[in-house]
PDB file of C-alpha atoms in Angstrom:
ATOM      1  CA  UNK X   1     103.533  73.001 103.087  1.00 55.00           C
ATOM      2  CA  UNK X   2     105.182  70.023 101.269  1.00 64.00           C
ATOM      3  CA  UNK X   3     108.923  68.883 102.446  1.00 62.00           C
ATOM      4  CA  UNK X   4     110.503  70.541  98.752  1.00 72.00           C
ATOM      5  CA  UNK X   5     108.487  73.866  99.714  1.00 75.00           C
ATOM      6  CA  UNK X   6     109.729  73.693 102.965  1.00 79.00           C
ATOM      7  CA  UNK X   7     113.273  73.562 102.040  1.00 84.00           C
ATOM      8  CA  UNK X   8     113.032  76.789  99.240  1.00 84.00           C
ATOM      9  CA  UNK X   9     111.422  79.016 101.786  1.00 86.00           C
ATOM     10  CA  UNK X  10     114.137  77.855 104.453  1.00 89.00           C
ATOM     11  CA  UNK X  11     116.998  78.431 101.871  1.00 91.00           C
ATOM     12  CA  UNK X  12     114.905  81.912 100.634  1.00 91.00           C
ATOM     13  CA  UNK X  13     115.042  83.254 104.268  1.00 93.00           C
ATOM     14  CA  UNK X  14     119.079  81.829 104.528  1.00 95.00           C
ATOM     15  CA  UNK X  15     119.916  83.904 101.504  1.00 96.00           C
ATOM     16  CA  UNK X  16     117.727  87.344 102.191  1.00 96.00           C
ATOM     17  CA  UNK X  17     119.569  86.882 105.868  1.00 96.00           C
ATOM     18  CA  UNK X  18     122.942  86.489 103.886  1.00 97.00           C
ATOM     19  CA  UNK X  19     121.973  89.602 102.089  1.00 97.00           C
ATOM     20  CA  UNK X  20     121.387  91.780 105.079  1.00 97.00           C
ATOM     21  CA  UNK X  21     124.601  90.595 107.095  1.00 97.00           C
ATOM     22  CA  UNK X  22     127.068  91.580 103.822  1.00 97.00           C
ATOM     23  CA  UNK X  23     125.115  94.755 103.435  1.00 97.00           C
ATOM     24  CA  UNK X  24     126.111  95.630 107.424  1.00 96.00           C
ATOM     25  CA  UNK X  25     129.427  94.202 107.042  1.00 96.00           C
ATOM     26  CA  UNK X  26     129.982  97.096 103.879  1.00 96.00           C
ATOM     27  CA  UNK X  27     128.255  99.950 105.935  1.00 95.00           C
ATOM     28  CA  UNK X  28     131.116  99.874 108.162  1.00 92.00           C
ATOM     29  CA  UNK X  29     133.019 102.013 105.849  1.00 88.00           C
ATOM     30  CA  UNK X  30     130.516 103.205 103.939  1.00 93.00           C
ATOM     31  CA  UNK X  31     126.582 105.318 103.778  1.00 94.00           C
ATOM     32  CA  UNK X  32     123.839 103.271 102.397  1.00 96.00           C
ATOM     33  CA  UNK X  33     123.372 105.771  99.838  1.00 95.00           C
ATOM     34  CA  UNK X  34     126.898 104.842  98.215  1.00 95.00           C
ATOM     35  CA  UNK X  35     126.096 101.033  98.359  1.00 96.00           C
ATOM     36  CA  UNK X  36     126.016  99.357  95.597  1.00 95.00           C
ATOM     37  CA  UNK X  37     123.731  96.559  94.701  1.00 96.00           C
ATOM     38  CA  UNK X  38     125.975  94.741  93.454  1.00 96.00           C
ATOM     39  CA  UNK X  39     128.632  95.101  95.695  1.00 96.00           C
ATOM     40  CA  UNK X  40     126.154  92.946  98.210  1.00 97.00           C
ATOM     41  CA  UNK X  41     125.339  90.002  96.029  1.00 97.00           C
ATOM     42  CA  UNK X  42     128.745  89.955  95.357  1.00 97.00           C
ATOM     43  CA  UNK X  43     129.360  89.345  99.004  1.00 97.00           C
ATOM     44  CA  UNK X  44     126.777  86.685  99.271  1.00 96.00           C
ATOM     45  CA  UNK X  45     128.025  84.881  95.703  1.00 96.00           C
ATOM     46  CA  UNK X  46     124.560  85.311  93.773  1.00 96.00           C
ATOM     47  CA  UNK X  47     123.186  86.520  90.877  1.00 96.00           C
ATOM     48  CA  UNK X  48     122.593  90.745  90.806  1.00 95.00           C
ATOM     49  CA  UNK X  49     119.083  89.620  89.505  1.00 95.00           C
ATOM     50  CA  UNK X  50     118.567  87.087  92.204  1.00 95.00           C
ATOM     51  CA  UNK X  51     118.545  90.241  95.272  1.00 96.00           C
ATOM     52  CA  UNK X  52     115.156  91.233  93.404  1.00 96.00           C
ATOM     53  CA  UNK X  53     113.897  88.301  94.733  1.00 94.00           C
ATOM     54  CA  UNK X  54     114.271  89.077  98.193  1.00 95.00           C
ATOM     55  CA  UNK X  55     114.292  93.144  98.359  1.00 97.00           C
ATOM     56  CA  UNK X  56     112.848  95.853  95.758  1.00 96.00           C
ATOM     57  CA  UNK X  57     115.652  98.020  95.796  1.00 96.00           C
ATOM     58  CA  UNK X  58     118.567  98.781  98.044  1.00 96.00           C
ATOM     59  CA  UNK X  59     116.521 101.484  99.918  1.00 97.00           C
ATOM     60  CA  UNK X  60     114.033  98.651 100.686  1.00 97.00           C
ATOM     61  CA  UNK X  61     116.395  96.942 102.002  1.00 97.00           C
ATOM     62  CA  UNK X  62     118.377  99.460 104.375  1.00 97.00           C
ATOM     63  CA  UNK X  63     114.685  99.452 105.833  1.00 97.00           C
ATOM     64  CA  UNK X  64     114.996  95.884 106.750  1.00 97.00           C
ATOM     65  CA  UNK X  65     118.091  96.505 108.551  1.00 96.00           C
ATOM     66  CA  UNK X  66     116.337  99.459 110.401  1.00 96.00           C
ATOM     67  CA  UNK X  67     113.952  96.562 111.676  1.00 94.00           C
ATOM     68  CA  UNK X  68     116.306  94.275 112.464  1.00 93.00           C
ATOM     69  CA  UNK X  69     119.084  97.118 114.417  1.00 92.00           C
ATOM     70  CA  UNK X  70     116.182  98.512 116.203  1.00 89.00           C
ATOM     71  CA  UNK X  71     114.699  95.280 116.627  1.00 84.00           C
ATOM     72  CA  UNK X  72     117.990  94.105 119.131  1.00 74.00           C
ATOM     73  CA  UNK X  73     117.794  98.141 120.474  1.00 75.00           C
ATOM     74  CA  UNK X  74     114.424  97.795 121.655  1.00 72.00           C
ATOM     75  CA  UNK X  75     114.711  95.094 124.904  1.00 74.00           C
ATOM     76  CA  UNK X  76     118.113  97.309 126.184  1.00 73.00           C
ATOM     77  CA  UNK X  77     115.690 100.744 125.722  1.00 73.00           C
ATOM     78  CA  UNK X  78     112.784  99.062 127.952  1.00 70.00           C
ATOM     79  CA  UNK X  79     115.214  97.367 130.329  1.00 73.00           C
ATOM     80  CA  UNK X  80     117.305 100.898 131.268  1.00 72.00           C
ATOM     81  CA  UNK X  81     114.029 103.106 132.004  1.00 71.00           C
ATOM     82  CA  UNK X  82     113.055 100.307 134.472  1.00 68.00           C
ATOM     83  CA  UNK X  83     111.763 101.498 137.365  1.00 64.00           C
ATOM     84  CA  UNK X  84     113.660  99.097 139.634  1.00 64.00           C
ATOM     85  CA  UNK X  85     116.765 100.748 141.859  1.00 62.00           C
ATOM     86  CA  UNK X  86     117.046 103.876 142.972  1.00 71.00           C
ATOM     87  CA  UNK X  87     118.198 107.025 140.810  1.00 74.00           C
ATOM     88  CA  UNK X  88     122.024 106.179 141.033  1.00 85.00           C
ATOM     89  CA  UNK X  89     121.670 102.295 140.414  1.00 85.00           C
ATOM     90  CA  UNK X  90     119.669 103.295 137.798  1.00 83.00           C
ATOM     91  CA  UNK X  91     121.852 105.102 136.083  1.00 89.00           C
ATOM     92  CA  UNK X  92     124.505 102.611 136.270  1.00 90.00           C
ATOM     93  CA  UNK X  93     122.156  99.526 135.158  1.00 88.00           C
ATOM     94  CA  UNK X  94     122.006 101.723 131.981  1.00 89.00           C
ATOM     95  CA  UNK X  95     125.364 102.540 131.462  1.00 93.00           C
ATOM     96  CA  UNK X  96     126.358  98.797 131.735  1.00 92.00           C
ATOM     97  CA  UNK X  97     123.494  97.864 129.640  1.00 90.00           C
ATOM     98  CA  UNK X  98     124.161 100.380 126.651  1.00 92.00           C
ATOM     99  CA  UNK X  99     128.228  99.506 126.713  1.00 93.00           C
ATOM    100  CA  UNK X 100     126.694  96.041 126.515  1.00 92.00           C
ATOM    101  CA  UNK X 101     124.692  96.466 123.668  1.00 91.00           C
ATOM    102  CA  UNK X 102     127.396  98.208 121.701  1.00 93.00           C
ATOM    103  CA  UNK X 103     129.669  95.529 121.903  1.00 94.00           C
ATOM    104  CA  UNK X 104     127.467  93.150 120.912  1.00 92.00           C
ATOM    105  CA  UNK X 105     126.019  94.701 118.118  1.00 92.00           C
ATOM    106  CA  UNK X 106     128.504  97.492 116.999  1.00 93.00           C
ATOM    107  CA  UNK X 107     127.668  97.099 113.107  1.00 94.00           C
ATOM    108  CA  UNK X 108     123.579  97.891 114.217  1.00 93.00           C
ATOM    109  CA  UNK X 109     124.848 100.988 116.541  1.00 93.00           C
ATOM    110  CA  UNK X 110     126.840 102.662 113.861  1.00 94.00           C
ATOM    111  CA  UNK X 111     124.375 102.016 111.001  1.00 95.00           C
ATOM    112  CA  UNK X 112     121.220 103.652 113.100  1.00 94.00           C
ATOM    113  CA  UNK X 113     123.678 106.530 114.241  1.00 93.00           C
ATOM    114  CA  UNK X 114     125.176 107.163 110.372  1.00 93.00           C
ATOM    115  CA  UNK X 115     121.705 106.457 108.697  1.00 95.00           C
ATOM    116  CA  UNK X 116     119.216 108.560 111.448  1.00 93.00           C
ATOM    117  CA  UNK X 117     120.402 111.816 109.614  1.00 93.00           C
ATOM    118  CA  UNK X 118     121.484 110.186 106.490  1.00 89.00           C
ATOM    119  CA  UNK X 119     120.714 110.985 102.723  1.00 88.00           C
ATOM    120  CA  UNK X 120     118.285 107.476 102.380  1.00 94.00           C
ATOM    121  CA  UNK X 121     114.972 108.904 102.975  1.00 96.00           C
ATOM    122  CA  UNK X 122     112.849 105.934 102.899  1.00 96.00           C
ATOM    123  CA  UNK X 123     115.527 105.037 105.631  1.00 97.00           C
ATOM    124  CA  UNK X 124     115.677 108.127 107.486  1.00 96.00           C
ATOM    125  CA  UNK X 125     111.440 108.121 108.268  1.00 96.00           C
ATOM    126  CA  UNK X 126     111.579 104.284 108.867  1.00 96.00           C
ATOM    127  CA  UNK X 127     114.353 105.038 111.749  1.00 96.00           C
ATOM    128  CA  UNK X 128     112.047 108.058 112.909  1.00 95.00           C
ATOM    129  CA  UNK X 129     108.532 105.656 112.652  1.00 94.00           C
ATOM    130  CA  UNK X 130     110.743 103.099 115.018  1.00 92.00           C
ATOM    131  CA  UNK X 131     112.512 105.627 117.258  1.00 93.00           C
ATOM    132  CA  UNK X 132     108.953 107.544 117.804  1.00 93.00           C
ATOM    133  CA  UNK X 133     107.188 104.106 118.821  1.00 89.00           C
ATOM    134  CA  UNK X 134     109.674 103.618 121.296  1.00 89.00           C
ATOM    135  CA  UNK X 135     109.182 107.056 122.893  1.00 91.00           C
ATOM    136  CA  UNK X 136     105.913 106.210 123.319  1.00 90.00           C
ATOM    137  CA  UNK X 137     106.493 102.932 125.074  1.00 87.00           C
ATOM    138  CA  UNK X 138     109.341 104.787 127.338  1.00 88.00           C
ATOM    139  CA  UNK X 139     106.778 107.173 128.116  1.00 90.00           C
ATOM    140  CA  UNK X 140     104.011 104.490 129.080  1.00 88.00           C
ATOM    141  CA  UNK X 141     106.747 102.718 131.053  1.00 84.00           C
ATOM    142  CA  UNK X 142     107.557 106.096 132.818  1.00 87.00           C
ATOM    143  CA  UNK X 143     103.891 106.977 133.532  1.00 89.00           C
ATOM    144  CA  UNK X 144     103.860 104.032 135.563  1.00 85.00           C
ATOM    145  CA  UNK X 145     106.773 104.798 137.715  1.00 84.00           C
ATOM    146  CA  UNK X 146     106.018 106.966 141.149  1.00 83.00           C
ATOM    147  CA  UNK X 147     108.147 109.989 140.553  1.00 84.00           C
ATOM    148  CA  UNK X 148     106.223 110.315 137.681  1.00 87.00           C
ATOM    149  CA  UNK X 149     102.866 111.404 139.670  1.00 88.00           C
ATOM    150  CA  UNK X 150     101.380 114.770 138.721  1.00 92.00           C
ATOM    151  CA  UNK X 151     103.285 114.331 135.053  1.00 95.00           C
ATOM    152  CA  UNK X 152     101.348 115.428 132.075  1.00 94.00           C
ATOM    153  CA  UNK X 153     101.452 113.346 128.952  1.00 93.00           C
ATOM    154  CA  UNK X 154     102.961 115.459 126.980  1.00 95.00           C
ATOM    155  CA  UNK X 155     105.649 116.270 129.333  1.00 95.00           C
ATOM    156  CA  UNK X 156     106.158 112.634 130.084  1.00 94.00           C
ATOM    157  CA  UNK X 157     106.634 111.953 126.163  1.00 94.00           C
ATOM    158  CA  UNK X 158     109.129 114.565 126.624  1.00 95.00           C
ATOM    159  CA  UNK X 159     111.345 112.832 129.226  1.00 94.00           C
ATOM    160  CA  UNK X 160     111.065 109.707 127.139  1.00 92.00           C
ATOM    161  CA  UNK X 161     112.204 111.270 123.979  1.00 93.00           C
ATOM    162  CA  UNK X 162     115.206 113.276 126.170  1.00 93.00           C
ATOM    163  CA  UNK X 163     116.017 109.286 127.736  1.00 90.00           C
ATOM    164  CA  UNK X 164     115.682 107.703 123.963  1.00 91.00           C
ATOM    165  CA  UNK X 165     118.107 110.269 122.331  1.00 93.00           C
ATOM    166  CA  UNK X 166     120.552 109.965 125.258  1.00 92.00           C
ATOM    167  CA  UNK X 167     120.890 106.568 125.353  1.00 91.00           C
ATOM    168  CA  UNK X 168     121.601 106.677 121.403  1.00 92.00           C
ATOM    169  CA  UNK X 169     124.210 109.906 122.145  1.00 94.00           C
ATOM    170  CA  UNK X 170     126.233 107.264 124.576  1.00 94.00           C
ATOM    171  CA  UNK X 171     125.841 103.912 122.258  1.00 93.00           C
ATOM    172  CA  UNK X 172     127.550 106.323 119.547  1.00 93.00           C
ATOM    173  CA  UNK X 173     130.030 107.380 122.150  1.00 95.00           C
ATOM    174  CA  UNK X 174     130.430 103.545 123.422  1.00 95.00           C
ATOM    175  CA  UNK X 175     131.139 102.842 119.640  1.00 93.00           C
ATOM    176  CA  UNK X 176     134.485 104.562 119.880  1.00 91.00           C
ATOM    177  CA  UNK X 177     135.526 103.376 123.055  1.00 92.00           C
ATOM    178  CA  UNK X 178     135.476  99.576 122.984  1.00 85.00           C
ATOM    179  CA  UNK X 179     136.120  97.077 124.858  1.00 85.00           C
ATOM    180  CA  UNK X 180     139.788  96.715 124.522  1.00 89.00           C
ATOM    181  CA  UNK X 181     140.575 100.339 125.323  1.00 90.00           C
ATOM    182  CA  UNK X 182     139.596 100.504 129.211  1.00 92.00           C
ATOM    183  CA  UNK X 183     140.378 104.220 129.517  1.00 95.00           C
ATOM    184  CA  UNK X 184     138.551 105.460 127.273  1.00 94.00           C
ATOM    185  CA  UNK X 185     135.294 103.320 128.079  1.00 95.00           C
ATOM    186  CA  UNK X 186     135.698 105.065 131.937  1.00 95.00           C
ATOM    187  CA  UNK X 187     135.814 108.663 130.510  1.00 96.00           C
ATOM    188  CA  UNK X 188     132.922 107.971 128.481  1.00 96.00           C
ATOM    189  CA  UNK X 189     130.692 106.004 131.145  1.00 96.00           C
ATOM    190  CA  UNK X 190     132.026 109.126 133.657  1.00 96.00           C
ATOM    191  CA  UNK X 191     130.303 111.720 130.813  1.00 96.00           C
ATOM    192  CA  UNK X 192     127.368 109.238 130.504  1.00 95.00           C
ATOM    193  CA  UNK X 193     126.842 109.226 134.056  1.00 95.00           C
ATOM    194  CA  UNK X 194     126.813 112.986 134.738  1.00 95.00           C
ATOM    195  CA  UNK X 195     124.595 113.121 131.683  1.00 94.00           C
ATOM    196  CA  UNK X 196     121.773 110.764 132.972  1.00 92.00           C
ATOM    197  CA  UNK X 197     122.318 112.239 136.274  1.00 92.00           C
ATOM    198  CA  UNK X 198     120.882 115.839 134.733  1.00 93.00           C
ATOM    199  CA  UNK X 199     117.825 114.128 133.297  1.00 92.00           C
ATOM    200  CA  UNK X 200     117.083 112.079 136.416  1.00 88.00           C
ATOM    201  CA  UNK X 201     117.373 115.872 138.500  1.00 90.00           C
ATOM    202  CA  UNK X 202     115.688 117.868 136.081  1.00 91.00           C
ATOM    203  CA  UNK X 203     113.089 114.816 135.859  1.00 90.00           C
ATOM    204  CA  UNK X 204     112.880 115.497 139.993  1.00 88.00           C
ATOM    205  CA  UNK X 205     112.367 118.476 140.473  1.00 90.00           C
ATOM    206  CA  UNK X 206     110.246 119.386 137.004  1.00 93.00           C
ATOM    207  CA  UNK X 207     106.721 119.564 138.881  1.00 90.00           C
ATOM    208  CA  UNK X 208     108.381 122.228 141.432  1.00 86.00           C
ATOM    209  CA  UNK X 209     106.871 125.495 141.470  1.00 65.00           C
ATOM    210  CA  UNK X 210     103.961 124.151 139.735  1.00 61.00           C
ATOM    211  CA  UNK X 211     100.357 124.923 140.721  1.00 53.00           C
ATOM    212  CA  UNK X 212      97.218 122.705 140.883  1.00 49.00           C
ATOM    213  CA  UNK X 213      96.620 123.199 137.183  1.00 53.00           C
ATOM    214  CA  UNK X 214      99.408 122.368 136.150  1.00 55.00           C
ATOM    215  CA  UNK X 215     100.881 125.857 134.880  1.00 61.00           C
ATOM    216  CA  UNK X 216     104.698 126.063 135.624  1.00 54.00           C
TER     217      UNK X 216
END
């Protein structure tokens, strides 16, 4: 790749970055499906014509900012179902990570939690493809830890997918508690705890009363 090359596919990769950081900044007060296209290259000070260049539509590029929300989500997902600690330093490792997470990424929280239901579709499935593929690492993670012994898959893709959707349930709840309102962070961590407490019991005791088949 020649030096002048070099430089257009740096600047090419500055602007379709520029593109997805005014897009979050707008879907704070807003649903992707009421963005306008050129309310974001507004933002970024180019051409409407120009975005074409970098994403096909709008939709194409809300899927873009799936991969890069989820992208940051992921390590805090596969650092919380560690199998490190016991069950109550557990749950607060996750706690502390998720409240984490939200406050350093508050715009990626609140776009996954408006968009995972929202009226995008192309959106909607490409949040579903990415939230499904982490189940499935959750669950390989899990299968590896020693209370899960005797688990079947599919009940271990089970506790993944309950651990996945909870974590999201308190990063949306984290979302309106920040930081700078203490009170309100405790009552939520208190309901998080209590609520990651139930998995990790039900999680314990799931293989009781279960016979050497397997049949509950």
């Amino acid at each position: 790749m020649s030096h002048t090359s070099g430089i257009r596919q740096a600047q090419k990769l500055k602007t379709r970055q520029a593109l997805l950081d005014a897009a979050l900044e707008l879907l704070e007060g807003q649903s992707l499906s009421s963005l306008g296209l050129r309310e974001v290259t507004r933002a970024v000070g180019i051409a409407p014509t120009a975005f074409y260049r970098h994403f096909r539509s709008v939709e194409d590029l809300g899927v873009a900012l799936v991969e890069e929300a989820l992208g940051s989500l992921h390590p805090m997902i596969r650092t919380t179902v560690s199998p490190a600690g016991e069950g109550e330093e557990r749950i607060a490792r996750a706690i502390e990570l998720i409240a984490g997470h939200v406050d350093a990424h508050p715009a990626h929280v609140r776009f996954i939690a408006r968009e995972r239901h929202g009226g995008v579709r192309p959106v909607r499935e490409a949040i579903q493809e990415q939230l499904a593929r982490f189940t499935a690492e959750v669950g390989e993670a899990l299968a590896g830890d020693a209370e899960s012994a005797g688990w079947s898959e599919e009940d271990l893709l089970m506790l993944a997918q309950l651990y996945v959707d909870q974590m999201l349930i308190i990063a949306s709840l984290f979302l309106e508690a920040p930081a700078s309102a203490p009170e309100a962070r405790e009552r939520v961590s208190k309901v998080a705890a209590r609520q990651l407490r139930l998995i990790h019991v039900g999680r314990r005791h799931w293989l009781d009363g279960t016979d050497t088949a397997g049949n509950r």
